[in-house]
Short mmCIF file of C-alpha atoms in Angstrom, two decimals:
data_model
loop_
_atom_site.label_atom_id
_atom_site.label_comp_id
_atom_site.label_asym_id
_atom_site.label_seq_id
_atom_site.Cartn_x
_atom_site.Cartn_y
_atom_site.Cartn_z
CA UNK I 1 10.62 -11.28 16.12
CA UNK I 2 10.47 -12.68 19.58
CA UNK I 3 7.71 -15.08 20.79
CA UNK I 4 4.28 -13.38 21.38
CA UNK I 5 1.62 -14.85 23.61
CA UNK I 6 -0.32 -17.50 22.01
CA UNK I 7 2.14 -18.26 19.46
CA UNK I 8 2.92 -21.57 21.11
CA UNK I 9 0.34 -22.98 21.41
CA UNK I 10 -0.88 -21.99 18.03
CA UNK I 11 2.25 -23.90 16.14
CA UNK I 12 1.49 -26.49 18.14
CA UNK I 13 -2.01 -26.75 17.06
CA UNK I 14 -0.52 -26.47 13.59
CA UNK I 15 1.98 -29.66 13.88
CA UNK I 16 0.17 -31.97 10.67
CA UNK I 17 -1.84 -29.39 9.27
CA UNK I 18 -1.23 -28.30 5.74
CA UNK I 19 0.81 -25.33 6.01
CA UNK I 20 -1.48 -23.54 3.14
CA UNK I 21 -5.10 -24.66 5.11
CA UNK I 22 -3.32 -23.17 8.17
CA UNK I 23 -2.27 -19.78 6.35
CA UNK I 24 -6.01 -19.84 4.97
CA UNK I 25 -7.44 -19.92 8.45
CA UNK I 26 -5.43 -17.41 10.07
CA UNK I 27 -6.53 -14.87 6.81
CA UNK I 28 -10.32 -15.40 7.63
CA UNK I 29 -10.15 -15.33 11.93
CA UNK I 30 -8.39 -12.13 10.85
CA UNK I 31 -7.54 -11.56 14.90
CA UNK I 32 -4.85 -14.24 14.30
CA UNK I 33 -3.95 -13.35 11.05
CA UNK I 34 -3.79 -9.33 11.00
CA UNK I 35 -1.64 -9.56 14.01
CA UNK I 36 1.90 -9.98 14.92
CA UNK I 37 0.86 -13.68 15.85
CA UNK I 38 -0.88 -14.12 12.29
CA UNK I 39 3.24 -13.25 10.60
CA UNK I 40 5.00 -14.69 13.68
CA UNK I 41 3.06 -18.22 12.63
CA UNK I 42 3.42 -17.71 8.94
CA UNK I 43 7.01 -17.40 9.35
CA UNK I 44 7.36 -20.80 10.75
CA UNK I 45 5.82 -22.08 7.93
CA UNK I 46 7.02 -24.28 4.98
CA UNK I 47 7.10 -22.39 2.33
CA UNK I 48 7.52 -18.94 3.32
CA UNK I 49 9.11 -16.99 0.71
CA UNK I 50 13.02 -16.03 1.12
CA UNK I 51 14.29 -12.71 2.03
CA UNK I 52 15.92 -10.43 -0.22
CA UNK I 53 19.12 -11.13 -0.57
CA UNK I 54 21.59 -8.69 0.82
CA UNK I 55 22.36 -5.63 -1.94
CA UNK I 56 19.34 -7.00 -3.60
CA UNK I 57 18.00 -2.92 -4.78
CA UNK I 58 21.75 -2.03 -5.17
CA UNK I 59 21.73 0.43 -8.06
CA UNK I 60 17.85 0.79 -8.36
CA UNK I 61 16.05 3.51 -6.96
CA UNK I 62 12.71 3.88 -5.12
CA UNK I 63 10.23 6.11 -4.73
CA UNK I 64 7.82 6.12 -1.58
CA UNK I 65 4.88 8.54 -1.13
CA UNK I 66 3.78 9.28 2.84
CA UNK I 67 7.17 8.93 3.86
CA UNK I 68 8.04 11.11 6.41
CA UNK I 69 6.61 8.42 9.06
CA UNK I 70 4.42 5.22 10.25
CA UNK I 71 5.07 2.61 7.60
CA UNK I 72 6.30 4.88 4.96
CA UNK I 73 9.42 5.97 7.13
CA UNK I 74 10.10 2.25 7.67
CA UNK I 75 9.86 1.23 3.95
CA UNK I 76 12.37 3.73 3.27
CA UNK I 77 15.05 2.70 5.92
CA UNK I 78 14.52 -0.78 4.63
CA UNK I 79 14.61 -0.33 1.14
CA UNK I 80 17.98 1.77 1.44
CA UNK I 81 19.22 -1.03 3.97
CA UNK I 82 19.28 -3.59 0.72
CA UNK I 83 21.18 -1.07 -1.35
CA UNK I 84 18.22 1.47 -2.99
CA UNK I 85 18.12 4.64 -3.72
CA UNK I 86 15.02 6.29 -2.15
CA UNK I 87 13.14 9.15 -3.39
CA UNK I 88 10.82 10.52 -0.39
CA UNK I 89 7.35 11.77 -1.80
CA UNK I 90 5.84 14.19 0.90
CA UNK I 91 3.52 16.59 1.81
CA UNK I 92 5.71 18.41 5.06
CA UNK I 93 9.59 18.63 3.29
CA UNK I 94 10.75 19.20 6.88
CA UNK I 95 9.70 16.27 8.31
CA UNK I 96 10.72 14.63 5.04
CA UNK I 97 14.30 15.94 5.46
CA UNK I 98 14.60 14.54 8.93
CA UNK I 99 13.40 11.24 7.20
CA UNK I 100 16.07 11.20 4.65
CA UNK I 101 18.62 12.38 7.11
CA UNK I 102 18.08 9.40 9.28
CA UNK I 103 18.16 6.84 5.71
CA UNK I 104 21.46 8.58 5.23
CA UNK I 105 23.12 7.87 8.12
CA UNK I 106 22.15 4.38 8.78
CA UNK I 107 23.12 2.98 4.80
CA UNK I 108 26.29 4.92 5.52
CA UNK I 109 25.37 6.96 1.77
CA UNK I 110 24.50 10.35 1.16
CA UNK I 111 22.93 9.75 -1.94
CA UNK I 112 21.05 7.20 -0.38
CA UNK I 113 17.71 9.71 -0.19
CA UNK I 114 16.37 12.48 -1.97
CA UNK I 115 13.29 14.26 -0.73
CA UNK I 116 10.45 15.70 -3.36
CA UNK I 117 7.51 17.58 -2.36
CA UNK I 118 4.14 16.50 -3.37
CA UNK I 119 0.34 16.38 -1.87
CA UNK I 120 -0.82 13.43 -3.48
CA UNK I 121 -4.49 14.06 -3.02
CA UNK I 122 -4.16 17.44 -5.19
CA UNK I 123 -3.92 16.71 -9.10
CA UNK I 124 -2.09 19.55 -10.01
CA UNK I 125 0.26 18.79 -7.15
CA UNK I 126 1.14 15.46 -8.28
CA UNK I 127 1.27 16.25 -11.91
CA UNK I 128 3.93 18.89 -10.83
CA UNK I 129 6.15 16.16 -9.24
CA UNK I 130 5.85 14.15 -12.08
CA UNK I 131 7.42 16.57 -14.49
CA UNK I 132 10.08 17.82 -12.03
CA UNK I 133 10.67 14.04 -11.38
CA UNK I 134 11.03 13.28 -15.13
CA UNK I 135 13.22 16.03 -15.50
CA UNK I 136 15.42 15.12 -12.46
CA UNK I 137 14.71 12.11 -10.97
CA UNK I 138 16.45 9.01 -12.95
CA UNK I 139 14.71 5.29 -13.91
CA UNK I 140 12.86 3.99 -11.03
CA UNK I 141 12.78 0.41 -10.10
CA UNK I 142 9.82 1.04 -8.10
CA UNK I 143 6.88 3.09 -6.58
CA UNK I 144 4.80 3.05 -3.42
CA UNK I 145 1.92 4.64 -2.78
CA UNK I 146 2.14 4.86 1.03
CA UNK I 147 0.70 8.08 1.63
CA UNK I 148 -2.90 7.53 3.28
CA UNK I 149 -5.60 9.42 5.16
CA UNK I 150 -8.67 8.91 7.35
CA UNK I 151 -10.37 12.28 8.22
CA UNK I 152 -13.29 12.46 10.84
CA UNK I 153 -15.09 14.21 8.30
CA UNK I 154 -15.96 14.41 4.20
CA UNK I 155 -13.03 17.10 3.62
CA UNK I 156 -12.51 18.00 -0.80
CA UNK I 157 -9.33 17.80 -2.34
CA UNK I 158 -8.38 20.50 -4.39
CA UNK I 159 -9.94 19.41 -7.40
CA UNK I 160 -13.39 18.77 -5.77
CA UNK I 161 -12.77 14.91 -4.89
CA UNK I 162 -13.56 13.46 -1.47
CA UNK I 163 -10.25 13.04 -0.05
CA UNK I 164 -9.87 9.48 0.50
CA UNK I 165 -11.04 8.79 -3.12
CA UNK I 166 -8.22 11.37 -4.65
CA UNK I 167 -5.57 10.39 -2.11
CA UNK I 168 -5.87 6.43 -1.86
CA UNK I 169 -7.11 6.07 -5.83
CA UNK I 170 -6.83 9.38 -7.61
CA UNK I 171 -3.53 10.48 -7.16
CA UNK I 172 -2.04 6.74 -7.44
CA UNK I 173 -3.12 6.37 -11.33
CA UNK I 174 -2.27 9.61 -12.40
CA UNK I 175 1.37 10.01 -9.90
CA UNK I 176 1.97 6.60 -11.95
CA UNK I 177 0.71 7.05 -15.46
CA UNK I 178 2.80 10.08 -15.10
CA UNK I 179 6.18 8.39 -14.15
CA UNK I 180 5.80 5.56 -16.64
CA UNK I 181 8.95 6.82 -18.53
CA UNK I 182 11.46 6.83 -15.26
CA UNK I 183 9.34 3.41 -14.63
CA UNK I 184 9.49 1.33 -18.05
CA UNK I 185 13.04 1.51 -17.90
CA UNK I 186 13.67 -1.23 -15.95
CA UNK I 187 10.68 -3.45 -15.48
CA UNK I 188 9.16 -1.20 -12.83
CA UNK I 189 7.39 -2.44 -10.01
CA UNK I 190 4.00 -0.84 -7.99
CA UNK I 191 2.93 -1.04 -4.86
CA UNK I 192 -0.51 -0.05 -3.16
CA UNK I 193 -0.64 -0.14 0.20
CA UNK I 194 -4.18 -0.87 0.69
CA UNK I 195 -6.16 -1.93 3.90
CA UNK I 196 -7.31 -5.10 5.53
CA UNK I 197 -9.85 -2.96 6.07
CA UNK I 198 -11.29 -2.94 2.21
CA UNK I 199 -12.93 -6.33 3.07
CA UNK I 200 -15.67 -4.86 4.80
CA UNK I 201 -17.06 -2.77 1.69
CA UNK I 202 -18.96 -3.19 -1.39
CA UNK I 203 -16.76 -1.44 -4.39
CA UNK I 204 -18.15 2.24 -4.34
CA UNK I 205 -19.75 2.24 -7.86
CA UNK I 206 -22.99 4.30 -7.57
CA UNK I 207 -20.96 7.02 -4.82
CA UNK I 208 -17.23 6.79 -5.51
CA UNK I 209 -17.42 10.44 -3.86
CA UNK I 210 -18.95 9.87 -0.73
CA UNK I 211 -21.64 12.36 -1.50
CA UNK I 212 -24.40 10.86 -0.36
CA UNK I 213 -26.03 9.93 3.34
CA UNK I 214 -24.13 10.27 6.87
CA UNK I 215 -20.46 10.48 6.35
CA UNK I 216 -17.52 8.13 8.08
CA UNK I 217 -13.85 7.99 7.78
CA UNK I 218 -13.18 4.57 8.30
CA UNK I 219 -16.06 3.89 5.80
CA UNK I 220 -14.63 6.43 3.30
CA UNK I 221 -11.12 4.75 3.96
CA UNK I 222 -12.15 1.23 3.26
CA UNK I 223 -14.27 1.80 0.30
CA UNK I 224 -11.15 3.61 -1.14
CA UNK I 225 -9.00 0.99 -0.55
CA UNK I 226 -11.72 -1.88 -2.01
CA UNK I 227 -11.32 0.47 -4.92
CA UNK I 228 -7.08 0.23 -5.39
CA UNK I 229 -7.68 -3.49 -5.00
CA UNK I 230 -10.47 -3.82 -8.05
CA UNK I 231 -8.49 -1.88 -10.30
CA UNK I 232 -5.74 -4.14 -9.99
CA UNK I 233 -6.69 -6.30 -13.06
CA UNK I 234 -7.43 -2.98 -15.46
CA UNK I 235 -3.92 -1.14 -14.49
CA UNK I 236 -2.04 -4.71 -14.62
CA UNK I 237 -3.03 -5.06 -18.58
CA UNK I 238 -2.50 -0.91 -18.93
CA UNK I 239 0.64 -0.56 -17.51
CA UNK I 240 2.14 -3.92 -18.05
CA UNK I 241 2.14 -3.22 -21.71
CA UNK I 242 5.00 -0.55 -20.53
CA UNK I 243 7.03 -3.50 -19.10
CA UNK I 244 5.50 -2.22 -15.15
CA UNK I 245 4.05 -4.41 -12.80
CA UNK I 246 1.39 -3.37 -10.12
CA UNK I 247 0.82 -5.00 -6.61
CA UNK I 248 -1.42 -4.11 -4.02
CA UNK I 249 -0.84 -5.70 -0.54
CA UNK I 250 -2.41 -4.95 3.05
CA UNK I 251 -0.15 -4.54 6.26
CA UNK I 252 -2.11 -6.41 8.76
CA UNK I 253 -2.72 -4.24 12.18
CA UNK I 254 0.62 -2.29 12.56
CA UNK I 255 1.05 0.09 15.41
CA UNK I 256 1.48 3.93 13.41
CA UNK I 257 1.00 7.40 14.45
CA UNK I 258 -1.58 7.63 12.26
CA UNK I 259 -3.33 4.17 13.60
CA UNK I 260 -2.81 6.18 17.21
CA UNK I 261 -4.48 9.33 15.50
CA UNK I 262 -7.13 8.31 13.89
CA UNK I 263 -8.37 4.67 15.57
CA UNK I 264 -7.28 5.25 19.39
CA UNK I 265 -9.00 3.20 21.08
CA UNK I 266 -8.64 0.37 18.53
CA UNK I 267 -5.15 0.75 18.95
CA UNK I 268 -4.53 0.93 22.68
CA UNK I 269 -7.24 -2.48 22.75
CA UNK I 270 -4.84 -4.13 20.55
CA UNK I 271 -1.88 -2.79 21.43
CA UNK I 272 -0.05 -6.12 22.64
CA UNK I 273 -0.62 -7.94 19.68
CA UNK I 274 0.00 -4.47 17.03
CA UNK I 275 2.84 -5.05 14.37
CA UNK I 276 5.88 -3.19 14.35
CA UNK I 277 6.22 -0.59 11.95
CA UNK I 278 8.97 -3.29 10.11
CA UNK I 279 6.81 -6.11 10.57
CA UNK I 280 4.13 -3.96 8.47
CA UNK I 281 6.12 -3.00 5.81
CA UNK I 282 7.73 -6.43 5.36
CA UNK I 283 5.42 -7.51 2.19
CA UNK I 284 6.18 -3.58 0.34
CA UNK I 285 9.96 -4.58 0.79
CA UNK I 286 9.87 -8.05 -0.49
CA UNK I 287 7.58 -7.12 -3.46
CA UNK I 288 9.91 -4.48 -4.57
CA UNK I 289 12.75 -6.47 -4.05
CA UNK I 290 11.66 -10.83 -4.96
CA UNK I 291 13.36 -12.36 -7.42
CA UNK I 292 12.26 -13.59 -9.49
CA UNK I 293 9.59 -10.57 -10.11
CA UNK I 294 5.99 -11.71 -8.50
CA UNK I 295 3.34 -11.91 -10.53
CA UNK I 296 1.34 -8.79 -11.35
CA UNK I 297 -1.89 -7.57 -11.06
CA UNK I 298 -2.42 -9.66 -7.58
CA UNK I 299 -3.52 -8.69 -3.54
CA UNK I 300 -0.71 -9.76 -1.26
CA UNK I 301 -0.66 -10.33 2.81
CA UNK I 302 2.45 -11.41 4.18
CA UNK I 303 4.05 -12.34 0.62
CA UNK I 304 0.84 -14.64 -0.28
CA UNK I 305 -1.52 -13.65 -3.14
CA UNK I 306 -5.10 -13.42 -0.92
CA UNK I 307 -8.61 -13.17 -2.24
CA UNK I 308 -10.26 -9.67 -2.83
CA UNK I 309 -13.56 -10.63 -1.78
CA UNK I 310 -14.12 -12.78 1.85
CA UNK I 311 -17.71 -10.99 3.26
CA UNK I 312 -20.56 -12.13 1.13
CA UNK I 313 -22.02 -9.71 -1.58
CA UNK I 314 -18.50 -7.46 -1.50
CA UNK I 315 -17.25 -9.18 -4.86
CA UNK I 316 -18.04 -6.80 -7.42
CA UNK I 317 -19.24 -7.78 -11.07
CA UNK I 318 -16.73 -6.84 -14.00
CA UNK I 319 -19.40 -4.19 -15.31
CA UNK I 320 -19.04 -2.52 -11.36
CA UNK I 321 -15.27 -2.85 -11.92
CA UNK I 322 -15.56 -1.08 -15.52
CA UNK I 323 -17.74 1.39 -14.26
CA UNK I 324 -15.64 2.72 -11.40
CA UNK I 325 -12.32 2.43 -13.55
CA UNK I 326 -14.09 4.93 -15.98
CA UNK I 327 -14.92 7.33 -12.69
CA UNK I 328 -11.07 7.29 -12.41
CA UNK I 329 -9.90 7.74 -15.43
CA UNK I 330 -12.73 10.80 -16.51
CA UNK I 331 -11.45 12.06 -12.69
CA UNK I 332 -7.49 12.20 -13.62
CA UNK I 333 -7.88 12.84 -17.68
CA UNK I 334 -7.23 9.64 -19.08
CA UNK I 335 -8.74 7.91 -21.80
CA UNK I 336 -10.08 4.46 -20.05
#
């Protein structure tokens, strides 16, 4: 990436500091750190974790939900540019198609994407990918859960769920526990792409619906997303006993359609500074792709393990965490 304003003068502020006390202070100014000046400063850091090496995913295949743009279109491109096989999870197969086209041409492979239709937030949708997928769809090396929403308004999934609950948490555990047989075959790998934004909110334990008092989006958004990251501990011990790992990681402020859609005015205030769609995606690559394997069960920010908890009285107890894991499991069918 090119030099951004500020950046100079912030590596120069930076010459003796510890490179870890720096990192630390970008994270909590979050203006710094979410931005492309947070990554561009990272970057220049000791330390900073290696790329993948080229052809690192050659042979393995992938499988992204919320593909067919924003972040999700770029993970795919880049996990097919080191040598994957991507598998595009989607609600519009149209849009996927043109996705998967475009992967196609640029790795030079026509096997180099498959598209699968799938509305994450509806149960019975994702339950029918799953056995299609088993049928069909080979070992996977990996999984993303891309696919994200933030309405203006409490909408219900099929099932009865508020939406971001079922979409961002819902349709995650049961899209996985579904594929753990194409998944334990090779030491699978998980990814949540969660939110920055999850900092802000208390874990959801007495309302995981959103049923009760005035209803907001971003609100409902966030407190889904605190949610992915405190069930990181509970799925790391359930699914690693199937050889899978499970990540959760947050993209900083990248510039999307949907950030256009559904924030506008945050976006156009902080459009100069906005991540690229790549520069978002960057930590979902290198997750998928490290070696050797990071360790599971963690939050990530530009390939760093960060705390889950930063705004006091948002660190939930282990009974909240138990509680809202057995919401989620009595939601999808599974015995907690």
């Amino acid at each position: 990436m090119g030099d951004l304003p500020g950046l100079g003068p912030l590596l120069g502020r930076a010459v003796g500091a510890a490179p870890q006390a720096l990192d630390a202070v970008l994270d909590r100014a979050v203006l710094p750190g979410f931005t492309r000046v947070g990554l561009g400063v990272r970057r220049r850091l000791p330390g900073w974790p290696a790329d993948p090496s080229p052809g690192a995913l050659d042979g393995h295949a992938v499988a992204v939900t919320g593909a067919s743009s924003g972040l999700g279109r770029r993970t795919v491109l880049d996990l097919a540019a080191l040598g994957a096989r991507v598998h595009l999870v989607v609600r519009d197969v149209a849009k996927g198609d043109r996705v998967a086209e475009e992967v196609r041409a640029a790795a030079g492979r026509e096997d180099a994407a498959r598209v699968w239709r799938c509305d994450v937030a509806d149960l019975d949708s994702v339950r029918a990918f799953a056995e299609a997928f088993l049928d069909d769809g080979g070992p996977l090396r990996g999984l993303v859960h891309n696919a994200g929403a933030l309405p203006p308004r409490r909408t219900a999934s099929p099932q009865g769920h508020e939406l971001t609950a079922a979409l961002h948490v819902l349709g995650p555990v049961l899209m996985t526990e579904s594929l753990l047989p194409s998944l334990s075959t090779g030491a699978g790998r998980v990814v949540l792409v969660s939110s920055g934004g999850m900092y802000t909110q208390r874990l959801p334990v007495e309302d995981p619906e959103y049923s009760q008092g005035p209803y907001s989006g971003s609100v409902a958004y966030a407190r889904s997303k605190r949610g992915q990251v405190e069930l990181l501990p509970r799925l790391a011990r359930r699914w690693g006993g199937h050889g899978v790992s499970v990540h959760a990681t947050h993209p900083g402020w990248a510039r999307t359609p949907g950030l256009d859609d559904s924030l506008p005015g945050f976006s156009r205030a902080l459009r100069p500074v906005l991540r690229t769609d790549a520069e978002g995606a960057d930590t979902t690559v290198w997750l998928l792709a490290a070696d050797p394997p990071p360790g599971s069960g963690r939050f990530w920010h530009d390939r760093r393990p960060r705390p889950t908890a930063v705004v006091p009285g948002t660190d939930p107890t282990e009974a909240d965490r138990a509680r809202y894991w057995r919401w989620a499991a009595d939601a999808v069918g599974l015995t907690p």
